[in-house]
Short mmCIF file of C-alpha atoms and ligand atoms in Angstrom, two decimals:
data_model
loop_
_atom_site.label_atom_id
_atom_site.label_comp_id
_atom_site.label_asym_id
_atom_site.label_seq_id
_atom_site.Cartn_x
_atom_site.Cartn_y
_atom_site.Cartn_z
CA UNK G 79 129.07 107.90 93.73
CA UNK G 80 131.97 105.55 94.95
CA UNK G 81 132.01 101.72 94.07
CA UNK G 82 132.45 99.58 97.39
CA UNK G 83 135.20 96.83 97.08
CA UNK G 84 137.52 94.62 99.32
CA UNK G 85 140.91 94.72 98.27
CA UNK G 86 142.08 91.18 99.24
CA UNK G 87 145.46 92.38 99.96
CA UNK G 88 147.23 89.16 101.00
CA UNK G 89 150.98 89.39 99.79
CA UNK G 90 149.92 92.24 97.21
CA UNK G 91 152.75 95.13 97.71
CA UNK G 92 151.19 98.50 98.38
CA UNK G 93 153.40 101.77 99.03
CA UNK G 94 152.70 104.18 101.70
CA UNK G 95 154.03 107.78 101.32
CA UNK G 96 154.73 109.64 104.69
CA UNK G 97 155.57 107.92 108.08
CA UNK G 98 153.34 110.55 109.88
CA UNK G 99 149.55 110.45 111.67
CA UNK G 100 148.06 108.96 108.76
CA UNK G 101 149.99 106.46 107.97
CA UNK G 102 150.05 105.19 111.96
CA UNK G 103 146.02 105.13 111.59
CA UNK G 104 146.23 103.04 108.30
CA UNK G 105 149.07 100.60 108.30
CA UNK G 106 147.77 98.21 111.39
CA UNK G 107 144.57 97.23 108.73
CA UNK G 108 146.80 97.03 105.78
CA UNK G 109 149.70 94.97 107.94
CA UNK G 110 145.99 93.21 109.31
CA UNK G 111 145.12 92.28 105.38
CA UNK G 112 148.38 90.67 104.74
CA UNK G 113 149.51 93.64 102.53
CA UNK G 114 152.97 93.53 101.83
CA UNK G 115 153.62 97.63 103.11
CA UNK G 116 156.63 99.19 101.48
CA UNK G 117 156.80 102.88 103.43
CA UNK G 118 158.65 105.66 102.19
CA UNK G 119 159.24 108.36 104.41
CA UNK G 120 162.70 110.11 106.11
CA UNK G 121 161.02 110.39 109.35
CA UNK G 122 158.36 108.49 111.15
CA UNK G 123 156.04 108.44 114.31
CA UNK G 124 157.88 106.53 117.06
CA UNK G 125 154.67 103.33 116.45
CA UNK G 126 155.51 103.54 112.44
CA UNK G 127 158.94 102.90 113.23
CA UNK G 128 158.42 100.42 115.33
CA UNK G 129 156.30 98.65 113.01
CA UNK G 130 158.66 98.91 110.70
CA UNK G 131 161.52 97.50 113.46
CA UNK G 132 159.18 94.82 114.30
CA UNK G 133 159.30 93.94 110.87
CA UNK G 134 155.88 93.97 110.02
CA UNK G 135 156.46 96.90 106.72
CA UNK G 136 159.33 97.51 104.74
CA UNK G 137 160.99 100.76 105.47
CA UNK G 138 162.91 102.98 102.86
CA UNK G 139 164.07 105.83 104.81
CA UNK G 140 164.24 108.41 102.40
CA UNK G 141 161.77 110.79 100.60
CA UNK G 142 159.83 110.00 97.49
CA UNK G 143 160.61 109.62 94.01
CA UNK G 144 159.20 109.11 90.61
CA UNK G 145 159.37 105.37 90.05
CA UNK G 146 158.50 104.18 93.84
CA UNK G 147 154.34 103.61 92.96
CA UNK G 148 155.60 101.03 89.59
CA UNK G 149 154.64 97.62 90.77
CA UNK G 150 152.34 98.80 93.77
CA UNK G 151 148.69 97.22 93.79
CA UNK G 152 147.31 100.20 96.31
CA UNK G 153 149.22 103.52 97.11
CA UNK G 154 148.60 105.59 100.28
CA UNK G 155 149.71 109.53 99.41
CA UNK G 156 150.16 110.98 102.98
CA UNK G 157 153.34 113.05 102.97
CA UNK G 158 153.50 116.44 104.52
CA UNK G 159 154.94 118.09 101.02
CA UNK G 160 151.62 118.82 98.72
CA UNK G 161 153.79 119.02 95.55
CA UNK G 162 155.22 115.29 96.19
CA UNK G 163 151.43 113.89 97.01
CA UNK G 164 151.00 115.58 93.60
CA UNK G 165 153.84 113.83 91.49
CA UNK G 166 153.02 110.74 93.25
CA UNK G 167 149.46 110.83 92.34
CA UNK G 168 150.37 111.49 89.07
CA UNK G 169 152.18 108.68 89.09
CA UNK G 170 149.47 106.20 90.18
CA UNK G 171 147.38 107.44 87.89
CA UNK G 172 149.69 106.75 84.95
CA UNK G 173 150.39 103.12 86.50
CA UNK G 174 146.72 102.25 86.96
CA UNK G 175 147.28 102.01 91.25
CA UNK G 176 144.77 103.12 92.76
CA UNK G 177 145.33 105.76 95.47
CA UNK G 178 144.01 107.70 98.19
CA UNK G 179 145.50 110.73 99.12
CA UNK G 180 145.24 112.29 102.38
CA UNK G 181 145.98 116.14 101.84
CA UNK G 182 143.12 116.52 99.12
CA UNK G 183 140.56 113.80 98.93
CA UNK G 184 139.27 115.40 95.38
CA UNK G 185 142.62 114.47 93.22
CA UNK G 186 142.03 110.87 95.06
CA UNK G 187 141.34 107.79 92.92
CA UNK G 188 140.20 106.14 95.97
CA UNK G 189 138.78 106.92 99.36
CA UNK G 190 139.03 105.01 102.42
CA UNK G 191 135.85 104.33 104.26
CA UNK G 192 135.14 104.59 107.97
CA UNK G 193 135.45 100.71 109.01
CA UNK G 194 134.90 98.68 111.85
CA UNK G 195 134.64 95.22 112.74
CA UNK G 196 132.21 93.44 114.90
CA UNK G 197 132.49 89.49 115.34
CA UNK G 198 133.85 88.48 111.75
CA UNK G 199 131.54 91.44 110.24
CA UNK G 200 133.72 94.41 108.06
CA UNK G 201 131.83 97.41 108.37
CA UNK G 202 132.93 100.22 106.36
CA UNK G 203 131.30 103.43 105.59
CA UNK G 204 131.55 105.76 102.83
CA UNK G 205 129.89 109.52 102.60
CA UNK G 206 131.58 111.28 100.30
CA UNK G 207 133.06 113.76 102.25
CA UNK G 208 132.14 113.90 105.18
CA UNK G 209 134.35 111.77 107.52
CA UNK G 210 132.58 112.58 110.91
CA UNK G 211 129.52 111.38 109.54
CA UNK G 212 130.98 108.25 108.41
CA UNK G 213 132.50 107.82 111.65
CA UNK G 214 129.16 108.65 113.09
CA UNK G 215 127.07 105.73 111.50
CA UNK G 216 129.98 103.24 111.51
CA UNK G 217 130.10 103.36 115.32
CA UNK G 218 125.86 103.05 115.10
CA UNK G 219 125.86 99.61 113.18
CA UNK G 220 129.35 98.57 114.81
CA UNK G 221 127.23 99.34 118.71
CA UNK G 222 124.44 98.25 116.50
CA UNK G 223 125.70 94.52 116.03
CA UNK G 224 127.32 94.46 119.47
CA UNK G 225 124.16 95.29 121.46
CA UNK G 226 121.64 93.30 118.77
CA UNK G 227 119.72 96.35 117.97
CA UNK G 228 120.84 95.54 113.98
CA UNK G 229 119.87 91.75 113.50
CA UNK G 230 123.23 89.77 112.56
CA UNK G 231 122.24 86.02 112.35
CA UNK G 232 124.59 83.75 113.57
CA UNK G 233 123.63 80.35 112.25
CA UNK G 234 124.69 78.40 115.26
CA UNK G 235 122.48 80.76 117.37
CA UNK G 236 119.47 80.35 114.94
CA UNK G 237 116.32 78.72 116.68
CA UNK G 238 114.59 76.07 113.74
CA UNK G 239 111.05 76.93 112.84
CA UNK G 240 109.14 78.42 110.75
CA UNK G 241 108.21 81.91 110.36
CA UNK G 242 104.73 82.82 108.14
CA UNK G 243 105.63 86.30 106.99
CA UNK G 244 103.36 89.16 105.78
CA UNK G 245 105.59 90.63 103.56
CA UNK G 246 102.86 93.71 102.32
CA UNK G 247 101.40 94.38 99.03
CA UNK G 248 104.71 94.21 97.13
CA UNK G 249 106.85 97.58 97.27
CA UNK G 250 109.50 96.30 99.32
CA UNK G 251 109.34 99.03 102.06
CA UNK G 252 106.32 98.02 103.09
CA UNK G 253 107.15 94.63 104.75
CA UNK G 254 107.22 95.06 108.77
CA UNK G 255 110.81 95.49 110.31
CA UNK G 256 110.27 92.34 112.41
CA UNK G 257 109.69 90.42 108.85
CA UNK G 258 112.50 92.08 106.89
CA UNK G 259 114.87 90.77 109.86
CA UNK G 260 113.52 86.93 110.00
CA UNK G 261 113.84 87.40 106.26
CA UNK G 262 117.39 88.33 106.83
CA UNK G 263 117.99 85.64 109.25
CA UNK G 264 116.54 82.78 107.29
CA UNK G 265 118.27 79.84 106.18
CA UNK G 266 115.55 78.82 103.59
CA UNK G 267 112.65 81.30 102.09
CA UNK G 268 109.32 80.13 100.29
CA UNK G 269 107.48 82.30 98.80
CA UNK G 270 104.69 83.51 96.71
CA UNK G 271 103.97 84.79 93.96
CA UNK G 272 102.59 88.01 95.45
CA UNK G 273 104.63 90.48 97.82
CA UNK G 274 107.74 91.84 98.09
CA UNK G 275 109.81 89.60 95.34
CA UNK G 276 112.41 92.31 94.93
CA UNK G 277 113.65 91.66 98.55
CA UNK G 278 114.53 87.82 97.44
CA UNK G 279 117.32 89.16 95.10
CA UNK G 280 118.87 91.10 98.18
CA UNK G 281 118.98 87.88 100.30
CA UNK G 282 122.79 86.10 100.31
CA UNK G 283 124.18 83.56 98.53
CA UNK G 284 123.63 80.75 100.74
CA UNK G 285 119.81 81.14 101.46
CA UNK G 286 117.93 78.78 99.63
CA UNK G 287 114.90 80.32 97.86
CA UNK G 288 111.64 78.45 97.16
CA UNK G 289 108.93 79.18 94.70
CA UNK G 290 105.61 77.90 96.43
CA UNK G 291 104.40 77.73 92.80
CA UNK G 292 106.83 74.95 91.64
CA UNK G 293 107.03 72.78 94.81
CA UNK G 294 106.11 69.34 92.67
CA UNK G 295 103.17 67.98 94.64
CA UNK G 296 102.33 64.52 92.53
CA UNK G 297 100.00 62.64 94.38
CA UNK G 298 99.50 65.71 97.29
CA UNK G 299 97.15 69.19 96.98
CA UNK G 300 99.66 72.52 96.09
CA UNK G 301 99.03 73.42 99.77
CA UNK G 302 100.36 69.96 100.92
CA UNK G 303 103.22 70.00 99.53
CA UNK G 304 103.76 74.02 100.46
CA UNK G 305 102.76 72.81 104.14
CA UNK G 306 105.68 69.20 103.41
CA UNK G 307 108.53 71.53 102.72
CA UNK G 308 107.96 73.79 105.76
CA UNK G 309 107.86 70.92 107.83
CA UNK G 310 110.67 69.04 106.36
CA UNK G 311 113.07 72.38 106.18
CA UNK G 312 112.62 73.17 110.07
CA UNK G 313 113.07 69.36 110.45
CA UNK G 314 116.48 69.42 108.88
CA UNK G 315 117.28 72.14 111.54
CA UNK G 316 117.01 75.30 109.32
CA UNK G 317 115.23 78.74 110.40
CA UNK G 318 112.38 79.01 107.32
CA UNK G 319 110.64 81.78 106.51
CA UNK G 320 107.14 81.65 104.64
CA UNK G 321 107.16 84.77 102.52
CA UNK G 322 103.36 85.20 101.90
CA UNK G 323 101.74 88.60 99.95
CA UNK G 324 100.33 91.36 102.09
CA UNK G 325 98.53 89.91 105.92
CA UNK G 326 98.98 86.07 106.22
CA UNK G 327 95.74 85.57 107.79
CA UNK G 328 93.93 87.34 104.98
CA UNK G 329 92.87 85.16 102.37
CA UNK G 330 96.53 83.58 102.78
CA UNK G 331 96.13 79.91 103.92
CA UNK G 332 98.43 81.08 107.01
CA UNK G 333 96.32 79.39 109.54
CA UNK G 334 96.20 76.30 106.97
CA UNK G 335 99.75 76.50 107.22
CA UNK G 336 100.56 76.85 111.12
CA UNK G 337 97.88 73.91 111.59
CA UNK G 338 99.55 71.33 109.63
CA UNK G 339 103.08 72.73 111.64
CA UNK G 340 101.82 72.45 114.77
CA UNK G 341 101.06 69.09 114.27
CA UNK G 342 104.12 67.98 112.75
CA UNK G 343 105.74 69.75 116.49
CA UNK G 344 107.77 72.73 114.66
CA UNK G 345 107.56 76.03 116.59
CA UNK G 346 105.30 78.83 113.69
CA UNK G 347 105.39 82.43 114.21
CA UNK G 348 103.28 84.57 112.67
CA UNK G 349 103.88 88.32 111.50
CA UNK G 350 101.34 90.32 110.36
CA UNK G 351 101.58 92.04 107.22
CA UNK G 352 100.25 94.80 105.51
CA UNK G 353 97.15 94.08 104.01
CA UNK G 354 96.34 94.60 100.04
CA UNK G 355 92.65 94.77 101.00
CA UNK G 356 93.63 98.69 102.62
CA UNK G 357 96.72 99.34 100.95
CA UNK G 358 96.20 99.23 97.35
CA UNK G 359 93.19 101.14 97.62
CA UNK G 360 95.25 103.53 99.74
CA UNK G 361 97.72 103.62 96.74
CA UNK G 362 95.49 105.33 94.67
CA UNK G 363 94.38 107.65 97.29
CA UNK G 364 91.05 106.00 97.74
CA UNK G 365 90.53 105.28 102.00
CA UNK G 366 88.46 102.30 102.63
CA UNK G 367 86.21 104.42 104.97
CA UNK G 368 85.64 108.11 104.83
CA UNK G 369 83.73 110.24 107.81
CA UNK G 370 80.02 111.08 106.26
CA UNK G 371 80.59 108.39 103.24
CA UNK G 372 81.59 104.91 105.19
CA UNK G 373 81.63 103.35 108.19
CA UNK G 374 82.51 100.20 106.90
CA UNK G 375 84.40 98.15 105.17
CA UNK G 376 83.94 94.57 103.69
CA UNK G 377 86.48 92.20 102.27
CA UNK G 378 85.16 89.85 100.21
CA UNK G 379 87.00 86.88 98.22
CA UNK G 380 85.58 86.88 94.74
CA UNK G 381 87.39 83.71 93.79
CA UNK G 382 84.19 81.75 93.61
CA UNK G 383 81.13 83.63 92.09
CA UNK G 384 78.28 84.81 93.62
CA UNK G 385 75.76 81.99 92.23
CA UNK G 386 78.57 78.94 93.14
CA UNK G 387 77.51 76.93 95.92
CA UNK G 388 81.38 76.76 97.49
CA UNK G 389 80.66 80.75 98.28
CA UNK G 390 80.02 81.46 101.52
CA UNK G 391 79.13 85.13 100.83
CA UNK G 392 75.83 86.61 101.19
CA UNK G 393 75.83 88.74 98.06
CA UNK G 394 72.67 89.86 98.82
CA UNK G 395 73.23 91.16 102.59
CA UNK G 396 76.21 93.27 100.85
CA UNK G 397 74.39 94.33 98.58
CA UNK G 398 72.09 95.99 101.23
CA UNK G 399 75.02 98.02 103.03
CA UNK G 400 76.13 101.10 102.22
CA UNK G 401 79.96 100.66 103.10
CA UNK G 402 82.88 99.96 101.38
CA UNK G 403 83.35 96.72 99.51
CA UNK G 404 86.61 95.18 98.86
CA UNK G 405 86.65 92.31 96.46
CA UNK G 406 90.26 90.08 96.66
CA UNK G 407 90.55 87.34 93.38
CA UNK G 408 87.59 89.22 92.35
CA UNK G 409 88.87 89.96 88.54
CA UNK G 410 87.58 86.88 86.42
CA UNK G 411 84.02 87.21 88.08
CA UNK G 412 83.92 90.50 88.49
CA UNK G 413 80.66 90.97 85.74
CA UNK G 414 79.10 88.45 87.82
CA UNK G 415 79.87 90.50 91.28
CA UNK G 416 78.41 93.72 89.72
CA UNK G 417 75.25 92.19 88.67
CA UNK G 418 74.54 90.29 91.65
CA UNK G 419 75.23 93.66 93.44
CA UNK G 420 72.89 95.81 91.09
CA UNK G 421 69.81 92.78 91.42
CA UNK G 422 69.96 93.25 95.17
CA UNK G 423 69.79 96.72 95.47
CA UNK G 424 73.26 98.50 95.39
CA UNK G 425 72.97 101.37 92.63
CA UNK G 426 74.20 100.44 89.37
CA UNK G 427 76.44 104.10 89.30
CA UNK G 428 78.09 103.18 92.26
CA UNK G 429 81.80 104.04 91.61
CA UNK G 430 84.07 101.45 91.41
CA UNK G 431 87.61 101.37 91.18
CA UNK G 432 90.15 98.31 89.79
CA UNK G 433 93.97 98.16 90.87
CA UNK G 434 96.33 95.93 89.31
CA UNK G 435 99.71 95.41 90.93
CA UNK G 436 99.18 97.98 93.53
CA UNK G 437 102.38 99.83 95.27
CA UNK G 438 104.42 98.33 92.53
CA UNK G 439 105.80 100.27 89.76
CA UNK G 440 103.67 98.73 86.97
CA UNK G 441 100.18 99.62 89.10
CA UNK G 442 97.82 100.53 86.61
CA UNK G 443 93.87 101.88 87.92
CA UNK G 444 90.62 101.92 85.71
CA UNK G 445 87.35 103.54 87.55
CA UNK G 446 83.67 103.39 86.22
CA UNK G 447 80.35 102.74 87.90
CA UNK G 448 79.14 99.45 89.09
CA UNK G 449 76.97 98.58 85.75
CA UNK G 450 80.13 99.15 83.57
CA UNK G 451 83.30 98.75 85.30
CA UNK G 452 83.59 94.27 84.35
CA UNK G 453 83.56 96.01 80.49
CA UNK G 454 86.31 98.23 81.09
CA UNK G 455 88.41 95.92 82.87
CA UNK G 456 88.05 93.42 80.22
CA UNK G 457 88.82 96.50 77.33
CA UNK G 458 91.75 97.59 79.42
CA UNK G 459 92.99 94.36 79.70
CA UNK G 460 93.69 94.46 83.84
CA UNK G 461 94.56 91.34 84.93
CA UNK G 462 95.03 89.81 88.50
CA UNK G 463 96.50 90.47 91.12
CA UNK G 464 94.17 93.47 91.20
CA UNK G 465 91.69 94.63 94.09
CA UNK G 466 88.53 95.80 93.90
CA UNK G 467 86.51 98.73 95.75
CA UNK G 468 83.21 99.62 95.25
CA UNK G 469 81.50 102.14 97.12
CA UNK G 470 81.38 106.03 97.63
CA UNK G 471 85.27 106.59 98.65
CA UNK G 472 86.24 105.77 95.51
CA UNK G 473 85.36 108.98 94.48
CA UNK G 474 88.15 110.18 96.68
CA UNK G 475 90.37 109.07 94.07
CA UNK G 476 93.08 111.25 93.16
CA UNK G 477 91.16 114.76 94.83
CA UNK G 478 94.04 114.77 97.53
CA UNK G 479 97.68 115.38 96.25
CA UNK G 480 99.60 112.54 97.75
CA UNK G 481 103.11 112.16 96.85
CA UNK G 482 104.94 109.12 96.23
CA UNK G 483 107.17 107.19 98.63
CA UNK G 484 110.67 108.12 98.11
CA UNK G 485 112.40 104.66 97.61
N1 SAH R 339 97.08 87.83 101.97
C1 SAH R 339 96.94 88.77 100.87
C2 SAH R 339 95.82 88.39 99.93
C3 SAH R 339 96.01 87.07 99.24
S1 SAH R 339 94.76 86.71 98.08
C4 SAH R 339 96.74 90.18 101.44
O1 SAH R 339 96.52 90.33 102.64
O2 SAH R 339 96.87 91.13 100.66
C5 SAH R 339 95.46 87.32 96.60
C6 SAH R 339 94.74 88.56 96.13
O3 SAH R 339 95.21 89.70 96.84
C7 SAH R 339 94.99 88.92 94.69
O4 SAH R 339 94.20 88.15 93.82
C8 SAH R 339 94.59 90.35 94.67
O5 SAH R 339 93.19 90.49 94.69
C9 SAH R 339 95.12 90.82 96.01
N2 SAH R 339 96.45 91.47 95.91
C10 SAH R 339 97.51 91.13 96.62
N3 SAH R 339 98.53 91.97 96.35
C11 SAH R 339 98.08 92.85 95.45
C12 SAH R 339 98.63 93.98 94.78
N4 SAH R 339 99.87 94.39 95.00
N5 SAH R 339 97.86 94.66 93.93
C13 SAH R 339 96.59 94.29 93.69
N6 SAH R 339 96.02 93.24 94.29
C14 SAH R 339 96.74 92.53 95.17
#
């Protein structure tokens, strides 16, 4: 592994051994970074010297010798004689420069990547060693940015608004690419608790990141104030991006949210996401539905129980079916859920399986059947955010090898 850096070369003095091919390919970006070039070389290509005539490097016409690499900040070895790209290596290395060498990229101390540059962007590529390769990909991102297929936000091109993102279950592949590039486009980001957090630390400098938790709301409800800053962030001209966990229209407030902006005037997309009500089942290899074992699937909120008269559930009717139930904020009542369940009809051995944290690295599972499972969660100590499924697939559990997403 290489570390990436930019040299910030301005004034700095770095030596360039050999006047030949290489150094003609290297010296415009060094002369470009302000790099005060010393060259030592007896001959050069007929564009070296007239770089040098032009006065743009310094040119000591002469071979090299121990000594010339002292007081450089960056050292290009490129001479045509292998033992004096050796000495002067050596030499680097006992100053501290570091140095890339062109005749044998292993005895290097530095390599220099493919780069290009596409409207104030650097791109530079590194693959160890395979040069064509770099080349390869550094023309795909440079065409990339040209042509818009790679999303480069330019601020004064950005449209204000407000974007309510589904930004999946919380493994950060699993956000949509249409999401990952508003994300990386925003100007201001507000998001939950739930989701993809880890993407938030890969977001630059300048974006402003908002915890909906923490938004102050005095005399207003949580979701007022969430629903305030939106509007007064796309107000104040800046693209905003609602980060929400998993689908924003499930269980998410999203249409709550797009509401309240479309009557405040501000443009609201919305971008589906992937759902933790499929996808942390899926996880743990249990498939909401299963050919001969469901045909359906039910997702239920479970943040009111059964007997409260704010549910809007009928407990009873679910109780009936045979399908798959999936229980969201289900955790704190889920004793409640099972009994209800069990009065109504559903068999008390009906597997059940809990999943905390799902996709992330600390998901943790417990299974047991229907008349048991709110005991083991509570021994086990699972805690929210964890879904819910009860019903026949989650015997499927872990009888199919599925391997892990590489990340
Ligand atoms: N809009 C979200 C759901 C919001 S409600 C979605 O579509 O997934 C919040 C509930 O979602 C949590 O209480 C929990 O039941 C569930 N949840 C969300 N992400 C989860 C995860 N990674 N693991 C387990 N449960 C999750």
């Amino acid at each position: 592994m290489t570390y990436p850096v930019g040299l910030r070369l301005e004034g700095k003095k770095v030596v360039v051994l050999g006047g030949g091919q290489v150094a003609q390919r290297r010296l415009p970006a060094l002369i470009a970074a302000g790099a005060r070039v010393t060259l030592v070389s007896p001959t050069a290509t007929p564009s070296v010297e007239a770089m040098a005539t032009g006065g743009e490097i310094h040119w000591e016409r002469r071979p090299y010798r121990d000594g010339d690499l002292a007081d450089a900040w960056y050292a290009l070895v490129a001479t045509s004689d292998p033992d004096a790209n050796t000495r002067a290596s050596a030499e680097a290395e006992i100053h501290r420069v570091w140095c890339v060498r062109s005749d044998d990229a292993a005895q290097a101390t530095a390599w220099t990547p493919a780069t290009g540059r596409s409207e104030g962007v650097t791109v530079a590529v590194l693959t160890g060693r395979d040069p064509r390769r770099s080349a390869a990909v550094r023309d795909a991102i440079v065409q990339g940015l040209h042509n818009g297929t790679i999303a480069a936000p330019h601020h004064r091109e950005r449209t204000p608004g407000v974007a309510l993102v589904g930004g999946g279950p919380g493994d950060p592949d699993l956000i949509t690419v249409r999401g990952r590039r508003l994300l990386a486009e925003a100007d201001v980001v507000i998001a939950d608790r739930l989701g993809p957090r880890d993407l938030l630390d890969e977001l630059p400098a300048h974006v402003e990141v908002i915890d909906a938790a923490k938004i102050p709301y005095g005399r207003y409800m949580a979701q007022e104030a969430i629903n305030n800053a939106l509007i007064e962030h796309a107000k104040a001209g800046k693209s905003v991006v609602r980060l929400k966990g998993g689908d924003p229209f499930v269980f998410g407030r999203g249409m709550e949210e797009a509401e309240a902006l479309a009557e405040a005037g501000i443009p609201c997309t919305v971008v589906p996401g992937v759902t933790s009500a499929i996808s942390v089942p899926g996880a743990v290899g249990i498939p909401v539905t299963h050919r001969g074992v469901a045909h359906e699937f039910t997702v239920v909120s479970g943040h009111v129980a059964p007997d409260d008269a704010r549910s809007l559930t009928n407990w009873a009717a679910l109780a009936q079916t045979r399908g798959t139930l999936v229980v969201l904020m289900g955790v704190e009542r889920l004793a409640a859920i099972a009994d209800t369940l069990i009065a109504h009809g559903r068999p008390a051995d009906t597997p059940v399986a809990v999943v905390q944290e799902g996709t992330m690295a600390t998901q943790r599972l417990v299974t047991g059947p229907l008349s048991a499972i709110a005991a083991t969660v509570r021994e086990q100590d699972i805690r929210p955010p964890a879904v819910i499924v009860i019903g026949d697939v989650v015997d499927r559990a872990g009888t199919t090898p599925l391997t892990d997403t590489p990340r």
